Structures are given as C-alpha cells and as structure tokens.
Amino acid sequence: MFNLILFGPPGSGKGTQSENIVKTYQLEHISTGDLLRDEVSRHTPLGVEAKKYMDQGLLVPDEVVIGMISSKIDERPEARGFIFDGFPRTKAQAEALDKLLEFKNTQIHLVLSLEVPAEELMKRLINRGTTSGRSDDNEEVIGKRVKEYQTKTEPVATYYNHHGKLERVKGDNTIEDTFKILSKHIDKYLLPA
Ligand code: ADP
C-alpha cells in the first residue's frame, strides 16, 4: 500500500492534481472538503454542525474530521493506496492519521506540498468564486481560510519535514508541468497502474 498526502493552501490546485494522480496511479481519493460538502448537502447531523464552521472559513473540529476519515479508510480495505487531499489540516489530525495507519500496518510514505505565492492564490480563489457556487469562496471568507491555513495547517508541513517525508513542489506552473513534477516524486514509490 502507498499513501500520499497532497498538501497546500486553499487554491493551490490540490483538487485538480488529485484527479490526475488518482487516474494515473489508481489511488483512492479522500478529500475532507468534498466529504464535508456532501454531508452538508444531505443535511446530516454532521453536515449541519460542519456548515457552521465552513461558512465562516474556520476549520471543522478535529474529532469530526478524524472520525470521517477513519470510516472512509475502513470502507476500502483492498485499496492500492490513498491520496489524502485537504487532510491532515492540523498537527492533531496528522498524529491521529499516523496512529490510524499504524493500526492498519501501513504509513504515510510521501507528502507533496504545492507552493503558490499568496497573490496568485487570492486571484484563483476569487475567480473560482464566480463559478463554483461555494458559499466560502468570497473575499471575506477566503481571507479567514488563508489565516486558518497559516496558523493551524502550516505546522503540519513542519511535522512531516521532521519525519523526512515532505517534498515541496512549485505549484504555479501549468497544470501539466506541475503534474509531471509530482509524478516524478511518486514514481520513486509506485509506478502508474
Ligand atoms: P480549500 O479549497 O479551502 O482547500 P476544502 O474544500 O479542502 O477547501 O475545505 C473547505 C472547508 O471545509 C474548510 O475551509 C474547512 O472549513 C472544512 N475542512 C475541510 N477539510 C478539513 C479538515 N481536514 N479539518 C478541518 N476542517 C476541514
């Protein structure tokens, strides 16, 4: 099993690149953002709770997200591996993920961090807001999401760097060029399916 985290700020292109990686390497995609939006749209108790945070640009509490991830991993025992997108977003989530994977006799092998300058991120997110229909893609909420990222999520990169698992990748090239660089890193562990 090969497990990858795609890491990066809102708007860095994690969603787009995850799709490419999933197609090429046949990994199971776990996006906490997508899972949460699905809960919100089905008006589940978890979704109703999560929406309060998401609409304000705040992170949803760790225990909610960790529980969701755990059941997702359990649903796919035969997976070739997982790609985590938008998770872990706090050090507590990273530690919980390590424990979950250890219990399943596996681990995170690689963390690819997409690095994009702040001005470019803001441009992309505001632009996406005009078409995405996402209630958190407006200028005020985007600002809060970026702040949450800087204070709570950036330490996750340090955590994986200490474990020797972090690779930084320039994320403001074309989609194709960025994918090529990401692939080179993944190929060291797993060849395309
Ligand atoms: P982005 O484009 O900002 O990376 P996502 O689609 O990953 O957005 O997430 C949207 C929102 O869902 C976040 O702002 C946050 O409220 C919530 N969320 C997603 N993943 C997590 C997580 N791992 N921990 C806490 N909250 C999360």
PDB file of C-alpha atoms in Angstrom, residues 24-189:
ATOM      1  CA  THR A  24      -2.643   7.643 -13.222  1.00  0.00           C
ATOM      2  CA  TYR A  25      -1.882   5.668 -10.073  1.00  0.00           C
ATOM      3  CA  GLN A  26      -5.324   4.274  -9.180  1.00  0.00           C
ATOM      4  CA  LEU A  27      -5.273   5.509  -5.610  1.00  0.00           C
ATOM      5  CA  GLU A  28      -8.393   6.052  -3.508  1.00  0.00           C
ATOM      6  CA  HIS A  29      -9.087   9.775  -3.202  1.00  0.00           C
ATOM      7  CA  ILE A  30     -10.087  11.107   0.216  1.00  0.00           C
ATOM      8  CA  SER A  31     -10.920  14.821   0.217  1.00  0.00           C
ATOM      9  CA  THR A  32     -12.262  16.055   3.540  1.00  0.00           C
ATOM     10  CA  GLY A  33     -13.617  19.178   1.814  1.00  0.00           C
ATOM     11  CA  ASP A  34     -15.667  17.027  -0.604  1.00  0.00           C
ATOM     12  CA  LEU A  35     -16.800  14.665   2.166  1.00  0.00           C
ATOM     13  CA  LEU A  36     -17.920  17.590   4.321  1.00  0.00           C
ATOM     14  CA  ARG A  37     -19.739  19.322   1.438  1.00  0.00           C
ATOM     15  CA  ASP A  38     -21.544  16.037   0.763  1.00  0.00           C
ATOM     16  CA  GLU A  39     -22.660  15.830   4.418  1.00  0.00           C
ATOM     17  CA  VAL A  40     -23.813  19.478   4.249  1.00  0.00           C
ATOM     18  CA  SER A  41     -25.850  18.918   1.098  1.00  0.00           C
ATOM     19  CA  ARG A  42     -27.555  15.852   2.637  1.00  0.00           C
ATOM     20  CA  HIS A  43     -28.323  17.844   5.807  1.00  0.00           C
ATOM     21  CA  THR A  44     -26.915  15.095   8.063  1.00  0.00           C
ATOM     22  CA  PRO A  45     -26.254  15.999  11.726  1.00  0.00           C
ATOM     23  CA  LEU A  46     -22.520  16.045  10.932  1.00  0.00           C
ATOM     24  CA  GLY A  47     -23.164  18.313   7.938  1.00  0.00           C
ATOM     25  CA  VAL A  48     -25.327  20.746   9.911  1.00  0.00           C
ATOM     26  CA  GLU A  49     -22.571  21.024  12.553  1.00  0.00           C
ATOM     27  CA  ALA A  50     -19.741  21.357   9.983  1.00  0.00           C
ATOM     28  CA  LYS A  51     -21.516  24.047   7.953  1.00  0.00           C
ATOM     29  CA  LYS A  52     -21.321  26.486  10.868  1.00  0.00           C
ATOM     30  CA  TYR A  53     -17.530  26.402  10.665  1.00  0.00           C
ATOM     31  CA  MET A  54     -17.127  26.116   6.894  1.00  0.00           C
ATOM     32  CA  ASP A  55     -19.270  29.166   6.136  1.00  0.00           C
ATOM     33  CA  GLN A  56     -17.028  31.229   8.399  1.00  0.00           C
ATOM     34  CA  GLY A  57     -13.805  29.955   6.847  1.00  0.00           C
ATOM     35  CA  LEU A  58     -12.898  28.098  10.044  1.00  0.00           C
ATOM     36  CA  LEU A  59     -11.632  24.555  10.361  1.00  0.00           C
ATOM     37  CA  VAL A  60     -14.170  21.946  11.410  1.00  0.00           C
ATOM     38  CA  PRO A  61     -13.253  20.375  14.820  1.00  0.00           C
ATOM     39  CA  ASP A  62     -10.588  17.660  14.628  1.00  0.00           C
ATOM     40  CA  GLU A  63     -12.683  14.861  16.115  1.00  0.00           C
ATOM     41  CA  VAL A  64     -15.405  15.304  13.474  1.00  0.00           C
ATOM     42  CA  VAL A  65     -12.933  15.089  10.601  1.00  0.00           C
ATOM     43  CA  ILE A  66     -10.855  12.265  12.087  1.00  0.00           C
ATOM     44  CA  GLY A  67     -13.944  10.077  12.600  1.00  0.00           C
ATOM     45  CA  MET A  68     -14.970  10.667   8.999  1.00  0.00           C
ATOM     46  CA  ILE A  69     -11.522   9.678   7.670  1.00  0.00           C
ATOM     47  CA  SER A  70     -11.349   6.548   9.768  1.00  0.00           C
ATOM     48  CA  SER A  71     -14.590   5.163   8.361  1.00  0.00           C
ATOM     49  CA  LYS A  72     -13.524   6.089   4.791  1.00  0.00           C
ATOM     50  CA  ILE A  73     -10.278   4.115   5.128  1.00  0.00           C
ATOM     51  CA  ASP A  74     -12.191   1.138   6.524  1.00  0.00           C
ATOM     52  CA  GLU A  75     -14.514   1.153   3.508  1.00  0.00           C
ATOM     53  CA  ARG A  76     -11.607   0.366   1.141  1.00  0.00           C
ATOM     54  CA  PRO A  77      -9.530  -2.475   2.613  1.00  0.00           C
ATOM     55  CA  GLU A  78      -8.341  -3.612  -0.844  1.00  0.00           C
ATOM     56  CA  ALA A  79      -7.094  -0.160  -1.965  1.00  0.00           C
ATOM     57  CA  ARG A  80      -3.734   0.177  -3.741  1.00  0.00           C
ATOM     58  CA  GLY A  81      -3.239   3.210  -1.530  1.00  0.00           C
ATOM     59  CA  PHE A  82      -4.822   6.501  -0.546  1.00  0.00           C
ATOM     60  CA  ILE A  83      -4.328  10.091  -1.553  1.00  0.00           C
ATOM     61  CA  PHE A  84      -5.355  12.488   1.191  1.00  0.00           C
ATOM     62  CA  ASP A  85      -6.428  15.894  -0.083  1.00  0.00           C
ATOM     63  CA  GLY A  86      -7.159  18.684   2.403  1.00  0.00           C
ATOM     64  CA  PHE A  87      -6.260  16.386   5.315  1.00  0.00           C
ATOM     65  CA  PRO A  88      -4.492  16.488   7.755  1.00  0.00           C
ATOM     66  CA  ARG A  89      -5.011  20.207   8.371  1.00  0.00           C
ATOM     67  CA  THR A  90      -3.788  20.353  11.985  1.00  0.00           C
ATOM     68  CA  LYS A  91      -0.954  18.658  13.867  1.00  0.00           C
ATOM     69  CA  ALA A  92      -3.559  16.743  15.921  1.00  0.00           C
ATOM     70  CA  GLN A  93      -5.058  15.394  12.681  1.00  0.00           C
ATOM     71  CA  ALA A  94      -1.590  14.367  11.456  1.00  0.00           C
ATOM     72  CA  GLU A  95      -0.884  12.478  14.670  1.00  0.00           C
ATOM     73  CA  ALA A  96      -4.292  10.801  14.546  1.00  0.00           C
ATOM     74  CA  LEU A  97      -3.701   9.751  10.925  1.00  0.00           C
ATOM     75  CA  ASP A  98      -0.315   8.238  11.817  1.00  0.00           C
ATOM     76  CA  LYS A  99      -1.989   6.183  14.571  1.00  0.00           C
ATOM     77  CA  LEU A 100      -4.831   5.048  12.295  1.00  0.00           C
ATOM     78  CA  LEU A 101      -2.422   3.905   9.592  1.00  0.00           C
ATOM     79  CA  GLU A 102      -0.069   2.236  12.051  1.00  0.00           C
ATOM     80  CA  PHE A 103      -3.013   0.225  13.341  1.00  0.00           C
ATOM     81  CA  LYS A 104      -3.539  -0.964   9.763  1.00  0.00           C
ATOM     82  CA  ASN A 105       0.172  -1.819   9.434  1.00  0.00           C
ATOM     83  CA  THR A 106       0.843   0.945   6.970  1.00  0.00           C
ATOM     84  CA  GLN A 107       2.009   4.575   6.999  1.00  0.00           C
ATOM     85  CA  ILE A 108       2.242   7.873   5.092  1.00  0.00           C
ATOM     86  CA  HIS A 109       5.028   7.453   2.560  1.00  0.00           C
ATOM     87  CA  LEU A 110       5.164  10.878   0.961  1.00  0.00           C
ATOM     88  CA  VAL A 111       3.818  14.411   1.452  1.00  0.00           C
ATOM     89  CA  LEU A 112       3.829  16.614  -1.634  1.00  0.00           C
ATOM     90  CA  SER A 113       3.412  20.291  -0.825  1.00  0.00           C
ATOM     91  CA  LEU A 114       2.142  22.583  -3.599  1.00  0.00           C
ATOM     92  CA  GLU A 115       3.699  26.018  -3.161  1.00  0.00           C
ATOM     93  CA  VAL A 116       1.940  29.008  -4.740  1.00  0.00           C
ATOM     94  CA  PRO A 117       2.540  32.728  -3.999  1.00  0.00           C
ATOM     95  CA  ALA A 118      -0.199  34.418  -1.926  1.00  0.00           C
ATOM     96  CA  GLU A 119      -1.299  36.921  -4.621  1.00  0.00           C
ATOM     97  CA  GLU A 120      -1.784  34.127  -7.156  1.00  0.00           C
ATOM     98  CA  LEU A 121      -3.868  32.128  -4.625  1.00  0.00           C
ATOM     99  CA  MET A 122      -6.185  35.045  -3.941  1.00  0.00           C
ATOM    100  CA  LYS A 123      -6.699  35.597  -7.686  1.00  0.00           C
ATOM    101  CA  ARG A 124      -7.538  31.917  -8.262  1.00  0.00           C
ATOM    102  CA  LEU A 125      -9.980  31.717  -5.331  1.00  0.00           C
ATOM    103  CA  ILE A 126     -11.887  34.870  -6.203  1.00  0.00           C
ATOM    104  CA  ASN A 127     -12.082  33.700  -9.780  1.00  0.00           C
ATOM    105  CA  ARG A 128     -13.350  30.267  -8.657  1.00  0.00           C
ATOM    106  CA  GLY A 129     -15.972  32.015  -6.520  1.00  0.00           C
ATOM    107  CA  THR A 130     -17.638  33.372  -9.628  1.00  0.00           C
ATOM    108  CA  THR A 131     -18.353  29.840 -10.920  1.00  0.00           C
ATOM    109  CA  SER A 132     -18.088  27.311  -8.057  1.00  0.00           C
ATOM    110  CA  GLY A 133     -21.260  28.205  -6.188  1.00  0.00           C
ATOM    111  CA  ARG A 134     -19.289  27.547  -2.999  1.00  0.00           C
ATOM    112  CA  SER A 135     -20.524  29.686  -0.125  1.00  0.00           C
ATOM    113  CA  ASP A 136     -16.948  30.038   1.205  1.00  0.00           C
ATOM    114  CA  ASP A 137     -15.411  31.446  -1.998  1.00  0.00           C
ATOM    115  CA  ASN A 138     -15.942  35.158  -1.312  1.00  0.00           C
ATOM    116  CA  GLU A 139     -13.237  37.631  -0.407  1.00  0.00           C
ATOM    117  CA  GLU A 140     -14.026  37.913   3.312  1.00  0.00           C
ATOM    118  CA  VAL A 141     -14.233  34.169   3.965  1.00  0.00           C
ATOM    119  CA  ILE A 142     -11.216  33.435   1.756  1.00  0.00           C
ATOM    120  CA  GLY A 143      -9.151  35.759   3.956  1.00  0.00           C
ATOM    121  CA  LYS A 144     -10.168  33.748   7.031  1.00  0.00           C
ATOM    122  CA  ARG A 145      -9.401  30.432   5.343  1.00  0.00           C
ATOM    123  CA  VAL A 146      -5.920  31.652   4.462  1.00  0.00           C
ATOM    124  CA  LYS A 147      -5.377  32.745   8.082  1.00  0.00           C
ATOM    125  CA  GLU A 148      -6.525  29.334   9.399  1.00  0.00           C
ATOM    126  CA  TYR A 149      -4.088  27.781   6.964  1.00  0.00           C
ATOM    127  CA  GLN A 150      -1.170  29.868   8.169  1.00  0.00           C
ATOM    128  CA  THR A 151      -1.777  29.355  11.885  1.00  0.00           C
ATOM    129  CA  LYS A 152      -3.078  25.766  12.046  1.00  0.00           C
ATOM    130  CA  THR A 153      -2.123  23.986   8.836  1.00  0.00           C
ATOM    131  CA  GLU A 154       1.384  25.190   8.018  1.00  0.00           C
ATOM    132  CA  PRO A 155       2.742  23.425  11.156  1.00  0.00           C
ATOM    133  CA  VAL A 156       1.673  20.158   9.513  1.00  0.00           C
ATOM    134  CA  ALA A 157       4.425  20.693   6.880  1.00  0.00           C
ATOM    135  CA  THR A 158       6.999  21.073   9.661  1.00  0.00           C
ATOM    136  CA  TYR A 159       5.706  17.867  11.254  1.00  0.00           C
ATOM    137  CA  TYR A 160       6.234  15.816   8.091  1.00  0.00           C
ATOM    138  CA  ASN A 161       9.506  17.571   7.314  1.00  0.00           C
ATOM    139  CA  HIS A 162      10.826  16.334  10.663  1.00  0.00           C
ATOM    140  CA  HIS A 163       9.846  12.825   9.609  1.00  0.00           C
ATOM    141  CA  GLY A 164      11.753  13.289   6.327  1.00  0.00           C
ATOM    142  CA  LYS A 165       8.592  12.865   4.221  1.00  0.00           C
ATOM    143  CA  LEU A 166       7.998  16.353   2.818  1.00  0.00           C
ATOM    144  CA  GLU A 167       8.738  17.413  -0.774  1.00  0.00           C
ATOM    145  CA  ARG A 168       7.978  20.973  -1.883  1.00  0.00           C
ATOM    146  CA  VAL A 169       6.746  21.447  -5.450  1.00  0.00           C
ATOM    147  CA  LYS A 170       6.254  24.737  -7.284  1.00  0.00           C
ATOM    148  CA  GLY A 171       2.502  24.962  -7.920  1.00  0.00           C
ATOM    149  CA  ASP A 172       2.251  27.971 -10.229  1.00  0.00           C
ATOM    150  CA  ASN A 173       3.452  26.300 -13.420  1.00  0.00           C
ATOM    151  CA  THR A 174       0.919  24.917 -15.904  1.00  0.00           C
ATOM    152  CA  ILE A 175      -1.273  22.049 -14.653  1.00  0.00           C
ATOM    153  CA  GLU A 176       0.642  19.637 -16.912  1.00  0.00           C
ATOM    154  CA  ASP A 177       4.112  20.729 -15.784  1.00  0.00           C
ATOM    155  CA  THR A 178       3.126  20.598 -12.130  1.00  0.00           C
ATOM    156  CA  PHE A 179       1.723  17.103 -12.634  1.00  0.00           C
ATOM    157  CA  LYS A 180       4.994  15.967 -14.251  1.00  0.00           C
ATOM    158  CA  ILE A 181       6.985  17.086 -11.227  1.00  0.00           C
ATOM    159  CA  LEU A 182       4.536  15.476  -8.794  1.00  0.00           C
ATOM    160  CA  SER A 183       4.698  12.227 -10.807  1.00  0.00           C
ATOM    161  CA  LYS A 184       8.494  12.115 -10.647  1.00  0.00           C
ATOM    162  CA  HIS A 185       8.283  12.083  -6.874  1.00  0.00           C
ATOM    163  CA  ILE A 186       5.526   9.446  -6.774  1.00  0.00           C
ATOM    164  CA  ASP A 187       7.326   7.203  -9.299  1.00  0.00           C
ATOM    165  CA  LYS A 188      10.058   6.617  -6.716  1.00  0.00           C
ATOM    166  CA  TYR A 189       7.482   4.672  -4.692  1.00  0.00           C
TER     167      TYR A 189
END
